[in-house]
Amino acid sequence: MAYLELHELRRAFGPVVALDGIQIELAAGEFLSLLGPSGCGKTTALRLVAGFDRPDSGSIVIDGKDITRLSPNRRDMGMVFQAYSLFPNLTTEQNVEFGLRIRKHKRGARRKRVAELLELVGLGHAGKRFPHQLSGGMQQRVALARALAIEPRVLLLDEPLSALDAKVRVQLREEIRRIQTQLGITTLYVTHDQEEALSVSDHVAVMWSGRIEQVGTPSEMYGAPATPFVAEFIGTMNRLQAVVVDGDRGEVEHAGTLLTVDAARGRSRGEKVLVLVRPELLELEPSTNGSTAGDNTLGGEVVTHTFLGSVTRLKIQGREAELIADVPTARVDSLPVGQPIVAHVPTAGTRLLSLNEEPASDEPDQDGR
């Protein structure tokens, strides 16, 4: 049963439609990330849930109660911002305590709650420090503890890690997930970082131009994208434009090359489609001249190497298409820049979408938030 529900939320700023009737449901204790590029509307959605803005139409329901018109202080929401937003003149303890003091909790109860939360976020030793004496990661831990202090019904996080360096981001996202799981608090998380969203979420909602493109588990979003935009935005994807030749046999034609892909079975002959292949699924082997050899192969030449640790990403320029392939770094020496290669396209594991599912290619207006 849904605990937090966003029903057909619409919000426009003049001629710019920031949210175009989005619909989202979170179960109690669920962690859902709103993921999308800058300007897609994800922060606008979070602001509506928090009560900082009002929708033009639609409703927000929590635990069966419509809160669309309630003021922020009556919603029992905890909010963590990108820029920490700590009070510079208050200590760590006083910052965490602030919401409890406003709600007139007794001093003893406040102190106990603050001590518990500082231990929870790993800052039990830093209660007397001021924000300027803390690192960025520590300040964001204080902000998280402050948001949790009032025991909110829903925790809202707006790009909480984007101002931190890479190593701290990884550490803190793991901490956020640990704390959220331990407390069982319903959480709505906004980010533009695909890896971040996939690593912490129960479900991910990908947004584009004010709309929800797809909602699913992290594995579903990566392995079974519903639209070309989702496929491209989450991870890297090879996109091969093709025409269905035989839907019974799963055959498509791409730039004069016949490919067999299971995902094409049942499609209509003549249908224009995109064959989507993740870089790790392409198998490469050296070729004397880049010509294809056998079924489901594309020829080309290695043009660049990008070292990514255990794998190296190869860009391949072929007659049919430009390809990206991830190969184990240990065998990349056999595929040097300039080497003609044959790329084997897998029959299984590929995704196929109709070209009419392609969204507009223009970036959304930045005012779309």
mmCIF file of C-alpha atoms in Angstrom:
data_model
loop_
_atom_site.group_PDB
_atom_site.id
_atom_site.type_symbol
_atom_site.label_atom_id
_atom_site.label_comp_id
_atom_site.label_asym_id
_atom_site.label_seq_id
_atom_site.Cartn_x
_atom_site.Cartn_y
_atom_site.Cartn_z
ATOM 1 C CA MET A 1 0.000 0.000 0.000
ATOM 2 C CA ALA A 2 1.298 3.462 -0.919
ATOM 3 C CA TYR A 3 2.451 5.681 1.941
ATOM 4 C CA LEU A 4 3.480 8.770 -0.057
ATOM 5 C CA GLU A 5 1.538 9.497 -3.252
ATOM 6 C CA LEU A 6 2.083 12.187 -5.862
ATOM 7 C CA HIS A 7 -1.024 12.388 -8.042
ATOM 8 C CA GLU A 8 -0.830 14.091 -11.440
ATOM 9 C CA LEU A 9 1.317 16.963 -10.168
ATOM 10 C CA ARG A 10 1.623 19.850 -12.592
ATOM 11 C CA ARG A 11 3.672 23.011 -12.127
ATOM 12 C CA ALA A 12 4.494 25.688 -14.665
ATOM 13 C CA PHE A 13 6.608 28.823 -14.397
ATOM 14 C CA GLY A 14 5.163 31.088 -17.067
ATOM 15 C CA PRO A 15 5.519 29.264 -20.391
ATOM 16 C CA VAL A 16 7.911 26.659 -18.927
ATOM 17 C CA VAL A 17 6.230 23.445 -17.764
ATOM 18 C CA ALA A 18 8.427 22.122 -14.960
ATOM 19 C CA LEU A 19 6.144 19.188 -14.068
ATOM 20 C CA ASP A 20 3.689 17.729 -16.540
ATOM 21 C CA GLY A 21 1.334 15.538 -14.492
ATOM 22 C CA ILE A 22 3.789 13.223 -12.721
ATOM 23 C CA GLN A 23 2.518 10.226 -10.756
ATOM 24 C CA ILE A 24 4.672 8.502 -8.107
ATOM 25 C CA GLU A 25 3.937 6.171 -5.205
ATOM 26 C CA LEU A 26 6.257 5.150 -2.356
ATOM 27 C CA ALA A 27 5.575 2.373 0.106
ATOM 28 C CA ALA A 28 6.309 2.910 3.785
ATOM 29 C CA GLY A 29 10.048 2.627 4.362
ATOM 30 C CA GLU A 30 10.900 2.782 0.657
ATOM 31 C CA PHE A 31 13.891 4.660 -0.754
ATOM 32 C CA LEU A 32 13.052 6.172 -4.150
ATOM 33 C CA SER A 33 15.344 8.401 -6.191
ATOM 34 C CA LEU A 34 14.198 11.009 -8.692
ATOM 35 C CA LEU A 35 16.934 10.845 -11.317
ATOM 36 C CA GLY A 36 17.385 13.087 -14.316
ATOM 37 C CA PRO A 37 19.458 15.796 -15.985
ATOM 38 C CA SER A 38 19.484 19.420 -14.917
ATOM 39 C CA GLY A 39 16.178 21.096 -15.694
ATOM 40 C CA CYS A 40 14.045 17.938 -15.776
ATOM 41 C CA GLY A 41 11.804 18.983 -12.851
ATOM 42 C CA LYS A 42 13.068 16.712 -10.069
ATOM 43 C CA THR A 43 13.862 19.504 -7.590
ATOM 44 C CA THR A 44 10.514 21.163 -8.338
ATOM 45 C CA ALA A 45 8.808 17.880 -7.413
ATOM 46 C CA LEU A 46 10.746 17.702 -4.131
ATOM 47 C CA ARG A 47 9.851 21.310 -3.284
ATOM 48 C CA LEU A 48 6.183 20.534 -3.806
ATOM 49 C CA VAL A 49 6.384 17.554 -1.460
ATOM 50 C CA ALA A 50 8.184 19.679 1.144
ATOM 51 C CA GLY A 51 5.577 22.420 0.863
ATOM 52 C CA PHE A 52 7.989 25.127 -0.330
ATOM 53 C CA ASP A 53 5.885 25.550 -3.463
ATOM 54 C CA ARG A 54 2.327 24.706 -4.527
ATOM 55 C CA PRO A 55 1.306 22.677 -7.579
ATOM 56 C CA ASP A 56 -0.944 24.204 -10.222
ATOM 57 C CA SER A 57 -2.931 20.984 -10.104
ATOM 58 C CA GLY A 58 -2.701 17.499 -8.625
ATOM 59 C CA SER A 59 -2.334 16.328 -5.037
ATOM 60 C CA ILE A 60 0.172 15.027 -2.490
ATOM 61 C CA VAL A 61 -1.053 12.361 -0.072
ATOM 62 C CA ILE A 62 0.803 10.894 2.906
ATOM 63 C CA ASP A 63 -0.587 7.955 4.835
ATOM 64 C CA GLY A 64 -4.008 8.569 3.306
ATOM 65 C CA LYS A 65 -4.144 12.287 4.154
ATOM 66 C CA ASP A 66 -4.077 15.027 1.497
ATOM 67 C CA ILE A 67 -1.328 17.473 2.517
ATOM 68 C CA THR A 68 -1.221 19.509 -0.710
ATOM 69 C CA ARG A 69 -2.287 22.740 1.011
ATOM 70 C CA LEU A 70 -0.558 22.220 4.337
ATOM 71 C CA SER A 71 2.286 24.571 5.269
ATOM 72 C CA PRO A 72 5.795 23.026 5.421
ATOM 73 C CA ASN A 73 5.934 23.031 9.231
ATOM 74 C CA ARG A 74 2.769 20.914 9.439
ATOM 75 C CA ARG A 75 3.954 18.145 7.095
ATOM 76 C CA ASP A 76 6.444 16.370 9.364
ATOM 77 C CA MET A 77 9.085 16.259 6.649
ATOM 78 C CA GLY A 78 12.848 16.218 7.182
ATOM 79 C CA MET A 79 14.859 18.016 4.505
ATOM 80 C CA VAL A 80 18.550 17.816 3.589
ATOM 81 C CA PHE A 81 19.786 20.427 1.126
ATOM 82 C CA GLN A 82 22.727 20.437 -1.262
ATOM 83 C CA ALA A 83 24.432 23.365 0.505
ATOM 84 C CA TYR A 84 24.223 21.981 4.082
ATOM 85 C CA SER A 85 22.332 25.098 5.326
ATOM 86 C CA LEU A 86 23.690 24.849 8.873
ATOM 87 C CA PHE A 87 23.487 27.773 11.270
ATOM 88 C CA PRO A 88 27.096 29.059 11.410
ATOM 89 C CA ASN A 89 26.707 30.495 14.927
ATOM 90 C CA LEU A 90 25.459 27.216 16.428
ATOM 91 C CA THR A 91 27.462 24.164 17.416
ATOM 92 C CA THR A 92 26.874 20.733 15.933
ATOM 93 C CA GLU A 93 24.678 19.804 18.900
ATOM 94 C CA GLN A 94 22.706 23.028 18.689
ATOM 95 C CA ASN A 95 22.125 22.618 14.943
ATOM 96 C CA VAL A 96 20.759 19.100 15.427
ATOM 97 C CA GLU A 97 18.685 20.261 18.382
ATOM 98 C CA PHE A 98 17.134 23.219 16.572
ATOM 99 C CA GLY A 99 13.944 21.555 15.334
ATOM 100 C CA LEU A 100 13.327 19.949 18.707
ATOM 101 C CA ARG A 101 13.724 23.286 20.457
ATOM 102 C CA ILE A 102 11.242 24.947 18.074
ATOM 103 C CA ARG A 103 8.770 22.169 18.910
ATOM 104 C CA LYS A 104 9.362 22.830 22.614
ATOM 105 C CA HIS A 105 10.658 19.370 23.525
ATOM 106 C CA LYS A 106 12.006 19.118 27.060
ATOM 107 C CA ARG A 107 15.719 19.715 27.530
ATOM 108 C CA GLY A 108 16.473 16.191 28.724
ATOM 109 C CA ALA A 109 14.651 14.608 25.784
ATOM 110 C CA ARG A 110 16.434 16.974 23.389
ATOM 111 C CA ARG A 111 19.860 16.108 24.688
ATOM 112 C CA LYS A 112 19.169 12.391 24.570
ATOM 113 C CA ARG A 113 17.868 12.574 21.002
ATOM 114 C CA VAL A 114 20.809 14.692 19.829
ATOM 115 C CA ALA A 115 23.324 12.318 21.390
ATOM 116 C CA GLU A 116 21.670 9.317 19.725
ATOM 117 C CA LEU A 117 21.665 10.963 16.312
ATOM 118 C CA LEU A 118 25.251 12.172 16.472
ATOM 119 C CA GLU A 119 26.320 8.626 17.286
ATOM 120 C CA LEU A 120 24.171 7.351 14.416
ATOM 121 C CA VAL A 121 25.907 9.611 11.878
ATOM 122 C CA GLY A 122 29.364 9.049 13.375
ATOM 123 C CA LEU A 123 29.829 12.488 14.932
ATOM 124 C CA GLY A 124 29.525 11.737 18.629
ATOM 125 C CA HIS A 125 32.942 13.335 19.116
ATOM 126 C CA ALA A 126 32.110 16.592 17.305
ATOM 127 C CA GLY A 127 29.110 17.940 19.177
ATOM 128 C CA LYS A 128 30.837 21.107 20.397
ATOM 129 C CA ARG A 129 32.326 22.084 17.042
ATOM 130 C CA PHE A 130 30.987 24.854 14.846
ATOM 131 C CA PRO A 131 30.259 24.304 11.126
ATOM 132 C CA HIS A 132 33.457 26.062 10.006
ATOM 133 C CA GLN A 133 35.425 23.492 12.010
ATOM 134 C CA LEU A 134 33.886 20.581 10.078
ATOM 135 C CA SER A 135 34.662 19.127 6.660
ATOM 136 C CA GLY A 136 32.003 19.161 3.956
ATOM 137 C CA GLY A 137 31.158 15.529 4.580
ATOM 138 C CA MET A 138 30.841 16.125 8.310
ATOM 139 C CA GLN A 139 28.600 19.154 7.748
ATOM 140 C CA GLN A 140 26.279 17.095 5.601
ATOM 141 C CA ARG A 141 26.124 14.431 8.319
ATOM 142 C CA VAL A 142 25.051 17.158 10.744
ATOM 143 C CA ALA A 143 22.381 18.280 8.259
ATOM 144 C CA LEU A 144 21.142 14.685 8.011
ATOM 145 C CA ALA A 145 21.010 14.323 11.803
ATOM 146 C CA ARG A 146 19.101 17.614 12.063
ATOM 147 C CA ALA A 147 16.560 16.435 9.480
ATOM 148 C CA LEU A 148 16.052 13.175 11.385
ATOM 149 C CA ALA A 149 15.826 14.775 14.823
ATOM 150 C CA ILE A 150 12.102 15.541 14.596
ATOM 151 C CA GLU A 151 11.364 11.915 13.609
ATOM 152 C CA PRO A 152 9.848 12.925 10.267
ATOM 153 C CA ARG A 153 7.366 10.792 8.399
ATOM 154 C CA VAL A 154 9.313 11.332 5.170
ATOM 155 C CA LEU A 155 12.966 12.231 4.569
ATOM 156 C CA LEU A 156 13.673 14.477 1.565
ATOM 157 C CA LEU A 157 17.183 14.885 0.147
ATOM 158 C CA ASP A 158 18.003 17.353 -2.635
ATOM 159 C CA GLU A 159 21.354 16.561 -4.309
ATOM 160 C CA PRO A 160 22.932 16.091 -0.858
ATOM 161 C CA LEU A 161 26.281 14.815 -2.147
ATOM 162 C CA SER A 162 26.948 16.966 -5.204
ATOM 163 C CA ALA A 163 29.174 19.472 -3.349
ATOM 164 C CA LEU A 164 31.474 16.751 -1.974
ATOM 165 C CA ASP A 165 34.562 15.172 -3.503
ATOM 166 C CA ALA A 166 34.297 11.758 -5.118
ATOM 167 C CA LYS A 167 35.607 9.603 -2.259
ATOM 168 C CA VAL A 168 33.446 11.334 0.350
ATOM 169 C CA ARG A 169 30.384 11.029 -1.911
ATOM 170 C CA VAL A 170 30.772 7.255 -2.044
ATOM 171 C CA GLN A 171 31.269 6.986 1.711
ATOM 172 C CA LEU A 172 28.355 9.223 2.591
ATOM 173 C CA ARG A 173 25.884 7.648 0.179
ATOM 174 C CA GLU A 174 26.602 4.298 1.836
ATOM 175 C CA GLU A 175 26.000 5.901 5.227
ATOM 176 C CA ILE A 176 22.729 7.461 4.087
ATOM 177 C CA ARG A 177 21.481 4.097 2.877
ATOM 178 C CA ARG A 178 22.594 2.365 6.091
ATOM 179 C CA ILE A 179 20.826 4.926 8.255
ATOM 180 C CA GLN A 180 17.686 4.904 6.119
ATOM 181 C CA THR A 181 17.499 1.106 6.288
ATOM 182 C CA GLN A 182 18.151 1.086 10.027
ATOM 183 C CA LEU A 183 15.413 3.642 10.722
ATOM 184 C CA GLY A 184 13.000 2.367 8.072
ATOM 185 C CA ILE A 185 12.111 5.906 7.039
ATOM 186 C CA THR A 186 10.343 6.632 3.736
ATOM 187 C CA THR A 187 12.838 8.579 1.624
ATOM 188 C CA LEU A 188 12.617 10.662 -1.551
ATOM 189 C CA TYR A 189 16.051 11.460 -2.962
ATOM 190 C CA VAL A 190 16.898 13.811 -5.832
ATOM 191 C CA THR A 191 20.078 13.367 -7.861
ATOM 192 C CA HIS A 192 21.491 13.733 -11.370
ATOM 193 C CA ASP A 193 24.108 11.044 -10.672
ATOM 194 C CA GLN A 194 23.133 7.674 -12.131
ATOM 195 C CA GLU A 195 25.610 5.643 -10.078
ATOM 196 C CA GLU A 196 24.426 7.330 -6.909
ATOM 197 C CA ALA A 197 20.763 6.604 -7.623
ATOM 198 C CA LEU A 198 21.351 2.981 -8.602
ATOM 199 C CA SER A 199 23.504 2.247 -5.554
ATOM 200 C CA VAL A 200 21.185 3.537 -2.807
ATOM 201 C CA SER A 201 17.619 3.137 -4.080
ATOM 202 C CA ASP A 202 14.887 0.543 -3.833
ATOM 203 C CA HIS A 203 13.318 2.146 -6.899
ATOM 204 C CA VAL A 204 14.405 4.845 -9.351
ATOM 205 C CA ALA A 205 12.141 7.227 -11.271
ATOM 206 C CA VAL A 206 13.890 8.711 -14.304
ATOM 207 C CA MET A 207 12.581 12.155 -15.238
ATOM 208 C CA TRP A 208 12.822 14.016 -18.519
ATOM 209 C CA SER A 209 11.320 17.393 -19.382
ATOM 210 C CA GLY A 210 8.836 17.358 -16.517
ATOM 211 C CA ARG A 211 7.642 13.791 -17.042
ATOM 212 C CA ILE A 212 8.390 10.372 -15.571
ATOM 213 C CA GLU A 213 10.020 8.246 -18.245
ATOM 214 C CA GLN A 214 10.199 5.036 -16.214
ATOM 215 C CA VAL A 215 10.018 3.760 -12.633
ATOM 216 C CA GLY A 216 11.681 0.513 -11.623
ATOM 217 C CA THR A 217 14.301 -1.213 -9.519
ATOM 218 C CA PRO A 218 17.939 -0.317 -10.251
ATOM 219 C CA SER A 219 18.454 -3.617 -12.088
ATOM 220 C CA GLU A 220 15.322 -3.041 -14.186
ATOM 221 C CA MET A 221 16.400 0.471 -15.110
ATOM 222 C CA TYR A 222 19.807 -0.725 -16.240
ATOM 223 C CA GLY A 223 18.856 -4.008 -17.862
ATOM 224 C CA ALA A 224 15.410 -3.207 -19.286
ATOM 225 C CA PRO A 225 15.129 0.503 -20.082
ATOM 226 C CA ALA A 226 11.665 1.399 -21.370
ATOM 227 C CA THR A 227 12.699 4.317 -23.579
ATOM 228 C CA PRO A 228 15.807 5.320 -25.523
ATOM 229 C CA PHE A 229 16.322 8.248 -23.160
ATOM 230 C CA VAL A 230 16.435 5.979 -20.103
ATOM 231 C CA ALA A 231 18.767 3.603 -21.925
ATOM 232 C CA GLU A 232 21.151 6.429 -22.774
ATOM 233 C CA PHE A 233 20.926 8.276 -19.471
ATOM 234 C CA ILE A 234 21.565 5.261 -17.229
ATOM 235 C CA GLY A 235 24.961 4.012 -18.223
ATOM 236 C CA THR A 236 26.377 3.942 -21.745
ATOM 237 C CA MET A 237 24.447 2.337 -24.578
ATOM 238 C CA ASN A 238 25.206 1.456 -28.183
ATOM 239 C CA ARG A 239 22.275 2.490 -30.378
ATOM 240 C CA LEU A 240 21.890 0.743 -33.727
ATOM 241 C CA GLN A 241 19.102 1.991 -35.977
ATOM 242 C CA ALA A 242 17.556 -0.936 -37.790
ATOM 243 C CA VAL A 243 14.508 -2.243 -39.637
ATOM 244 C CA VAL A 244 12.749 -5.481 -38.765
ATOM 245 C CA VAL A 245 13.171 -8.011 -41.579
ATOM 246 C CA ASP A 246 11.617 -11.115 -40.029
ATOM 247 C CA GLY A 247 9.807 -10.847 -36.692
ATOM 248 C CA ASP A 248 9.366 -14.603 -36.416
ATOM 249 C CA ARG A 249 13.112 -15.187 -36.526
ATOM 250 C CA GLY A 250 14.096 -11.975 -34.750
ATOM 251 C CA GLU A 251 16.027 -10.610 -37.730
ATOM 252 C CA VAL A 252 16.734 -6.914 -38.255
ATOM 253 C CA GLU A 253 18.803 -5.086 -40.832
ATOM 254 C CA HIS A 254 21.270 -2.441 -39.716
ATOM 255 C CA ALA A 255 23.107 -0.501 -42.429
ATOM 256 C CA GLY A 256 23.034 -3.492 -44.757
ATOM 257 C CA THR A 257 24.051 -5.988 -42.064
ATOM 258 C CA LEU A 258 21.643 -8.673 -40.901
ATOM 259 C CA LEU A 259 21.468 -9.156 -37.135
ATOM 260 C CA THR A 260 19.465 -11.676 -35.133
ATOM 261 C CA VAL A 261 18.282 -10.439 -31.735
ATOM 262 C CA ASP A 262 15.782 -12.158 -29.506
ATOM 263 C CA ALA A 263 14.131 -8.847 -28.654
ATOM 264 C CA ALA A 264 12.968 -8.457 -32.252
ATOM 265 C CA ARG A 265 10.811 -11.588 -32.177
ATOM 266 C CA GLY A 266 7.162 -10.719 -32.613
ATOM 267 C CA ARG A 267 7.876 -7.327 -34.191
ATOM 268 C CA SER A 268 6.254 -6.328 -37.470
ATOM 269 C CA ARG A 269 8.193 -6.510 -40.687
ATOM 270 C CA GLY A 270 9.351 -3.059 -41.780
ATOM 271 C CA GLU A 271 9.161 -1.575 -38.270
ATOM 272 C CA LYS A 272 11.942 0.932 -37.569
ATOM 273 C CA VAL A 273 13.669 0.108 -34.301
ATOM 274 C CA LEU A 274 16.670 0.817 -32.120
ATOM 275 C CA VAL A 275 18.790 -2.133 -31.089
ATOM 276 C CA LEU A 276 20.362 -1.214 -27.741
ATOM 277 C CA VAL A 277 23.513 -3.004 -26.585
ATOM 278 C CA ARG A 278 25.488 -2.309 -23.423
ATOM 279 C CA PRO A 279 29.279 -1.913 -23.955
ATOM 280 C CA GLU A 280 30.106 -4.893 -21.739
ATOM 281 C CA LEU A 281 27.999 -7.198 -23.940
ATOM 282 C CA LEU A 282 30.007 -6.624 -27.127
ATOM 283 C CA GLU A 283 32.723 -9.211 -27.727
ATOM 284 C CA LEU A 284 35.719 -8.029 -29.749
ATOM 285 C CA GLU A 285 38.384 -9.887 -31.648
ATOM 286 C CA PRO A 286 41.167 -8.631 -33.911
ATOM 287 C CA SER A 287 40.599 -8.731 -37.655
ATOM 288 C CA THR A 288 42.992 -8.396 -40.544
ATOM 289 C CA ASN A 289 40.922 -5.730 -42.297
ATOM 290 C CA GLY A 290 37.871 -4.952 -40.132
ATOM 291 C CA SER A 291 35.592 -7.061 -42.276
ATOM 292 C CA THR A 292 32.796 -8.971 -40.584
ATOM 293 C CA ALA A 293 33.240 -12.653 -40.017
ATOM 294 C CA GLY A 294 30.154 -14.698 -39.271
ATOM 295 C CA ASP A 295 26.682 -13.934 -38.026
ATOM 296 C CA ASN A 296 25.828 -10.955 -35.820
ATOM 297 C CA THR A 297 29.091 -9.140 -36.367
ATOM 298 C CA LEU A 298 30.047 -5.563 -37.140
ATOM 299 C CA GLY A 299 33.438 -4.484 -38.417
ATOM 300 C CA GLY A 300 35.471 -1.445 -37.456
ATOM 301 C CA GLU A 301 38.684 0.030 -36.146
ATOM 302 C CA VAL A 302 39.730 0.949 -32.614
ATOM 303 C CA VAL A 303 40.121 4.735 -32.392
ATOM 304 C CA THR A 304 40.516 5.451 -28.658
ATOM 305 C CA HIS A 305 41.194 3.756 -25.309
ATOM 306 C CA THR A 306 39.824 5.072 -21.988
ATOM 307 C CA PHE A 307 41.243 3.392 -18.893
ATOM 308 C CA LEU A 308 38.543 2.676 -16.262
ATOM 309 C CA GLY A 309 40.449 0.396 -13.926
ATOM 310 C CA SER A 310 39.579 -3.270 -14.352
ATOM 311 C CA VAL A 311 38.083 -2.522 -17.779
ATOM 312 C CA THR A 312 39.143 -0.257 -20.626
ATOM 313 C CA ARG A 313 36.554 1.452 -22.799
ATOM 314 C CA LEU A 314 37.202 1.281 -26.533
ATOM 315 C CA LYS A 315 35.633 3.545 -29.121
ATOM 316 C CA ILE A 316 35.312 1.783 -32.444
ATOM 317 C CA GLN A 317 34.662 3.486 -35.763
ATOM 318 C CA GLY A 318 33.005 1.149 -38.218
ATOM 319 C CA ARG A 319 31.317 1.332 -41.572
ATOM 320 C CA GLU A 320 27.971 0.579 -39.992
ATOM 321 C CA ALA A 321 28.144 2.575 -36.718
ATOM 322 C CA GLU A 322 30.328 4.020 -33.993
ATOM 323 C CA LEU A 323 30.518 1.541 -31.116
ATOM 324 C CA ILE A 324 31.622 1.585 -27.495
ATOM 325 C CA ALA A 325 32.934 -1.626 -25.940
ATOM 326 C CA ASP A 326 34.259 -2.422 -22.466
ATOM 327 C CA VAL A 327 36.993 -5.056 -22.404
ATOM 328 C CA PRO A 328 39.124 -6.388 -19.537
ATOM 329 C CA THR A 329 42.178 -4.185 -19.188
ATOM 330 C CA ALA A 330 44.347 -7.310 -19.054
ATOM 331 C CA ARG A 331 43.620 -8.063 -22.722
ATOM 332 C CA VAL A 332 43.508 -4.553 -24.153
ATOM 333 C CA ASP A 333 47.050 -4.859 -25.526
ATOM 334 C CA SER A 334 45.681 -7.171 -28.229
ATOM 335 C CA LEU A 335 43.323 -4.401 -29.349
ATOM 336 C CA PRO A 336 45.547 -1.327 -29.816
ATOM 337 C CA VAL A 337 44.413 1.943 -31.362
ATOM 338 C CA GLY A 338 44.284 1.449 -35.132
ATOM 339 C CA GLN A 339 43.574 -2.280 -34.854
ATOM 340 C CA PRO A 340 40.816 -3.544 -37.181
ATOM 341 C CA ILE A 341 38.310 -5.559 -35.150
ATOM 342 C CA VAL A 342 35.136 -7.586 -35.384
ATOM 343 C CA ALA A 343 32.433 -6.865 -32.806
ATOM 344 C CA HIS A 344 30.020 -9.678 -32.028
ATOM 345 C CA VAL A 345 26.497 -8.459 -31.185
ATOM 346 C CA PRO A 346 24.801 -10.855 -28.732
ATOM 347 C CA THR A 347 21.522 -12.455 -29.720
ATOM 348 C CA ALA A 348 20.315 -12.333 -26.112
ATOM 349 C CA GLY A 349 20.676 -9.489 -23.666
ATOM 350 C CA THR A 350 20.016 -6.710 -26.141
ATOM 351 C CA ARG A 351 17.074 -4.322 -25.835
ATOM 352 C CA LEU A 352 14.918 -3.217 -28.745
ATOM 353 C CA LEU A 353 12.662 -0.149 -28.893
ATOM 354 C CA SER A 354 10.553 1.458 -31.577
ATOM 355 C CA LEU A 355 12.030 4.639 -32.967
ATOM 356 C CA ASN A 356 8.739 6.435 -32.320
ATOM 357 C CA GLU A 357 9.505 6.033 -28.573
ATOM 358 C CA GLU A 358 12.491 8.390 -28.922
ATOM 359 C CA PRO A 359 11.983 11.592 -26.910
ATOM 360 C CA ALA A 360 12.893 15.021 -28.212
ATOM 361 C CA SER A 361 16.654 15.494 -28.303
ATOM 362 C CA ASP A 362 16.703 19.084 -27.065
ATOM 363 C CA GLU A 363 17.766 19.623 -23.474
ATOM 364 C CA PRO A 364 14.987 20.869 -21.232
ATOM 365 C CA ASP A 365 15.006 24.536 -20.318
ATOM 366 C CA GLN A 366 17.033 25.166 -17.167
ATOM 367 C CA ASP A 367 14.032 26.941 -15.673
ATOM 368 C CA GLY A 368 12.380 23.520 -15.600
ATOM 369 C CA ARG A 369 14.496 22.819 -12.491
#
